[in-house]
């Protein structure tokens, strides 16, 4: 492989433009803030959902998470790839929905060629092909946050790390499937048509979330849906179309910020501030005021029983 994979955020704007840059048309992601079938149905047609959750790092806990039935035979009639590399699970979950909807969605010529090339492969070789695809890897990495301090290709998980994982749920061939590259096969959750998907997938997600302590709230759910601008144009809703265009503009701006490294800018800004303080003679007073605020903050944290080396979240 010619390069590593960086982490990307579970964000509707990131995943929508990741889709677009891979060559798909008239499809986007929407974040769901409530876990109910009505909210999901309002976005119909829904091609599938991507679920982000805290992944248990010990084998017993991971096995206990499994719901449904492993369907080894189904892997021969759908796109299912084993996850063979760290940090690729977000894009892999996206492709697990997208490449199983070729025909419903215009996935573009490059992804269609990739799907046809890997059709006869077993899951592990599909995973290797995905991990080694320059198109998919470079598109994925273009949405990673810029950081001069963390090399994601060298980061390894320890027992103290929070590890998060993306998986996909989508109806295929009349069944609801959970597609997780860390599992040995697709997981069937019973019969399910596209129309029944909102009602069928919500209980599966609720059961999964219920296995966590009530204090665990770090979940995220993104739905792959038809481009909402297209739907608005078809029904003549100019106001809705304008809202969607404004949302796209905000997404483009946020994605541009993600790619930019601001450390150099902040460094130059601080040089300018220090130079000004030296010129007007206020530098020493400014430093002493900063020290006083730091001491006060440390004392306040100590009163609340927070260790001095803990980081604010």
XYZ file of C-alpha atoms in Angstrom:
313
model
C 0.000 0.000 0.000
C 1.316 3.438 -0.947
C -0.045 5.420 1.998
C -1.956 5.349 5.299
C -5.534 6.166 6.191
C -6.376 9.042 8.543
C -9.422 9.338 10.777
C -12.442 11.278 9.533
C -15.367 12.708 11.449
C -18.873 11.300 11.562
C -20.390 14.381 9.971
C -23.094 14.679 7.311
C -21.116 17.306 5.383
C -17.950 15.191 5.356
C -19.751 12.062 4.187
C -21.863 13.906 1.599
C -18.854 15.466 -0.101
C -16.914 12.236 0.238
C -19.734 10.658 -1.814
C -19.606 13.473 -4.347
C -15.819 13.320 -4.730
C -16.020 9.581 -5.332
C -18.232 10.341 -8.345
C -21.756 9.608 -7.103
C -24.741 11.753 -8.067
C -27.964 12.887 -6.395
C -27.266 11.356 -2.990
C -26.302 12.815 0.387
C -26.163 12.126 4.120
C -28.373 13.521 6.847
C -27.680 13.256 10.579
C -30.516 11.844 12.690
C -30.950 13.516 16.055
C -33.805 11.277 17.230
C -33.937 7.511 17.028
C -37.436 6.933 15.696
C -38.898 5.512 12.499
C -40.900 8.657 11.674
C -37.779 10.838 11.529
C -36.097 8.345 9.235
C -39.164 7.874 7.048
C -39.415 11.625 6.415
C -36.126 11.363 4.513
C -37.362 8.589 2.202
C -36.042 7.092 0.094
C -33.403 5.990 2.619
C -30.729 3.742 1.119
C -29.169 2.820 4.448
C -27.675 4.215 7.654
C -24.168 4.439 9.091
C -23.852 4.041 12.843
C -20.876 5.226 14.911
C -20.386 3.776 18.391
C -17.756 3.088 21.010
C -16.284 -0.292 20.167
C -15.487 -2.733 22.996
C -11.807 -3.625 22.826
C -11.940 -6.981 24.608
C -13.051 -10.066 22.694
C -15.818 -11.104 25.115
C -17.504 -7.693 25.023
C -17.219 -7.524 21.244
C -18.843 -10.933 20.869
C -21.655 -9.922 23.222
C -22.429 -6.961 20.967
C -23.469 -9.197 18.094
C -27.163 -9.334 17.301
C -28.837 -11.131 14.418
C -27.470 -14.097 12.459
C -24.248 -14.421 10.493
C -25.146 -15.077 6.845
C -22.030 -16.422 5.118
C -23.867 -17.282 1.909
C -25.144 -13.716 1.495
C -21.603 -12.378 0.994
C -21.589 -14.008 -2.449
C -24.578 -11.907 -3.576
C -23.619 -8.474 -2.270
C -20.622 -6.226 -1.728
C -19.126 -7.163 1.635
C -15.480 -6.461 2.470
C -13.405 -7.358 5.505
C -11.769 -4.394 7.204
C -8.043 -4.902 6.807
C -6.673 -1.526 7.907
C -7.133 0.906 10.793
C -9.099 4.139 10.308
C -10.849 3.040 7.085
C -14.124 1.937 8.704
C -16.032 5.183 7.992
C -15.480 5.057 4.253
C -15.896 1.272 4.272
C -19.326 1.610 5.916
C -20.271 4.237 3.323
C -19.240 1.911 0.495
C -21.081 -1.001 2.111
C -24.323 0.878 1.487
C -23.375 2.599 -1.752
C -22.000 -0.374 -3.692
C -25.048 -2.464 -2.797
C -27.345 0.194 -4.277
C -25.852 0.340 -7.765
C -28.941 0.794 -9.923
C -30.836 2.775 -7.295
C -27.917 5.238 -7.096
C -25.615 6.516 -9.828
C -22.327 5.452 -8.200
C -20.197 6.760 -11.064
C -17.820 4.963 -13.443
C -14.808 4.641 -11.133
C -16.665 2.980 -8.258
C -18.566 0.822 -10.742
C -15.251 -0.370 -12.180
C -13.985 -1.078 -8.660
C -17.122 -3.057 -7.796
C -16.925 -5.114 -10.993
C -13.208 -5.757 -10.463
C -13.813 -7.127 -6.943
C -17.066 -9.008 -7.624
C -15.457 -12.463 -7.636
C -13.167 -11.741 -4.655
C -13.731 -13.161 -1.153
C -14.293 -10.632 1.629
C -10.654 -10.444 2.724
C -9.384 -9.700 -0.798
C -12.122 -7.109 -1.289
C -10.873 -5.446 1.883
C -7.318 -5.468 0.596
C -8.441 -4.043 -2.757
C -10.378 -1.292 -0.997
C -7.448 -0.443 1.277
C -5.099 -0.244 -1.716
C -7.369 1.862 -3.932
C -5.634 5.209 -4.519
C -8.960 6.846 -5.465
C -10.776 5.763 -2.308
C -7.850 6.332 0.080
C -6.950 9.779 -1.261
C -10.593 10.885 -1.270
C -10.998 9.617 2.312
C -7.821 11.364 3.497
C -8.844 14.660 1.891
C -11.471 14.995 4.643
C -9.168 14.266 7.585
C -8.465 17.071 10.024
C -5.060 18.650 9.466
C -2.774 18.141 12.464
C 1.015 18.562 12.691
C 1.113 16.641 15.983
C -0.600 13.283 15.297
C 0.503 10.713 12.725
C -2.610 8.566 12.438
C -0.715 5.902 10.480
C 1.482 5.249 13.523
C -1.157 5.503 16.264
C -2.021 2.276 18.039
C -4.800 1.629 20.491
C -4.088 0.811 24.134
C -6.402 -0.507 26.776
C -7.108 3.061 27.921
C -8.067 4.443 24.501
C -11.634 5.042 23.392
C -12.024 3.202 20.104
C -14.895 4.106 17.799
C -16.219 2.127 14.867
C -18.560 2.678 11.901
C -20.941 0.015 10.611
C -23.726 0.058 8.016
C -27.327 -1.152 7.939
C -29.192 -1.499 4.658
C -31.916 -3.645 3.061
C -30.563 -6.050 0.415
C -32.452 -8.800 -1.404
C -35.429 -8.581 0.946
C -33.447 -8.707 4.210
C -32.043 -6.168 6.664
C -28.275 -6.573 6.828
C -25.676 -5.236 9.223
C -22.400 -4.809 7.325
C -19.387 -4.659 9.616
C -15.932 -5.327 8.197
C -14.751 -6.656 11.570
C -17.309 -9.469 11.445
C -16.714 -12.670 9.449
C -19.867 -12.221 7.333
C -22.917 -9.993 6.836
C -25.363 -10.169 9.752
C -29.028 -10.720 8.902
C -31.733 -9.106 11.025
C -34.647 -10.727 9.230
C -36.868 -9.849 6.312
C -37.018 -6.218 5.263
C -38.101 -4.327 2.179
C -36.918 -0.819 1.332
C -40.286 0.551 2.456
C -40.041 -1.290 5.803
C -36.452 -0.206 6.479
C -37.234 2.689 8.885
C -39.446 0.483 11.073
C -37.086 -2.504 10.976
C -33.719 -0.821 11.578
C -34.684 1.377 14.558
C -35.334 -1.545 16.994
C -31.997 -3.106 15.988
C -30.185 0.140 16.806
C -32.115 0.559 20.046
C -31.105 -2.935 21.193
C -27.480 -2.173 20.449
C -27.537 1.118 22.359
C -29.353 -0.533 25.295
C -26.308 -2.758 25.923
C -24.308 0.290 27.012
C -24.558 2.080 30.373
C -27.163 4.837 30.498
C -24.338 7.372 30.830
C -22.900 6.443 27.412
C -24.268 8.941 24.886
C -21.511 8.964 22.269
C -23.408 7.569 19.301
C -23.976 9.040 15.874
C -26.353 8.016 13.091
C -26.157 9.187 9.473
C -28.723 8.297 6.817
C -27.818 7.958 3.136
C -30.716 9.565 1.267
C -31.602 11.076 -2.070
C -30.273 14.620 -2.577
C -32.823 16.785 -0.757
C -32.308 19.597 -3.272
C -33.558 17.351 -6.059
C -36.659 16.454 -4.066
C -37.320 20.113 -3.301
C -37.077 21.051 -6.996
C -39.429 18.245 -7.993
C -42.184 19.450 -5.663
C -41.515 23.127 -6.381
C -40.445 24.001 -2.824
C -38.073 26.907 -3.511
C -37.643 27.697 0.197
C -36.540 24.154 1.013
C -34.167 24.151 -1.950
C -32.611 27.425 -0.743
C -32.146 25.980 2.766
C -30.409 22.937 1.313
C -28.128 25.093 -0.866
C -27.195 27.162 2.176
C -26.461 23.972 4.109
C -24.198 22.770 1.299
C -22.329 26.090 1.340
C -21.775 25.725 5.101
C -20.537 22.159 4.607
C -18.061 23.283 1.948
C -16.704 25.963 4.289
C -16.374 23.517 7.207
C -14.629 20.957 5.016
C -12.178 23.612 3.822
C -11.370 24.492 7.446
C -10.788 20.816 8.258
C -8.074 20.592 5.629
C -6.232 23.720 6.742
C -3.420 23.673 9.308
C -3.780 26.813 11.471
C -0.676 26.260 13.631
C 1.515 28.530 11.511
C -1.140 31.254 11.526
C -1.534 31.079 15.319
C 2.253 31.161 15.751
C 2.585 34.310 13.642
C -0.356 35.879 15.481
C 1.271 35.228 18.852
C 4.556 36.711 17.601
C 2.695 39.866 16.645
C 0.940 40.092 20.026
C 4.194 39.617 21.941
C 5.978 42.213 19.787
C 3.206 44.744 20.452
C 3.321 44.049 24.213
C 7.092 44.593 24.223
C 6.752 47.851 22.324
C 4.152 49.356 24.649
C 5.852 48.075 27.835
C 2.966 45.860 28.968
C 4.641 42.489 28.376
C 5.695 41.789 31.998
C 2.266 42.772 33.364
C 0.559 40.620 30.732
C 2.679 37.580 31.692
C 2.023 38.053 35.421
C -1.739 38.370 34.817
C -1.643 35.133 32.806
C 0.234 33.356 35.608
C -2.309 34.574 38.141
C -5.211 33.273 36.057
C -3.471 29.920 35.664
C -2.900 29.609 39.429
C -6.524 30.473 40.107
C -7.697 27.886 37.629
C -5.457 25.184 39.144
C -6.731 26.007 42.644
C -10.330 25.871 41.470
C -9.770 22.499 39.809
C -8.128 21.207 43.001
C -11.185 22.255 45.026
C -13.386 20.270 42.639
C -11.114 17.231 42.949
C -9.798 17.333 39.380
C -6.186 16.316 38.809
C -3.908 19.045 37.488
C -2.916 17.039 34.431
C -6.447 16.209 33.265
C -7.666 17.823 30.078
C -10.925 19.707 29.811
C -13.347 18.029 27.460
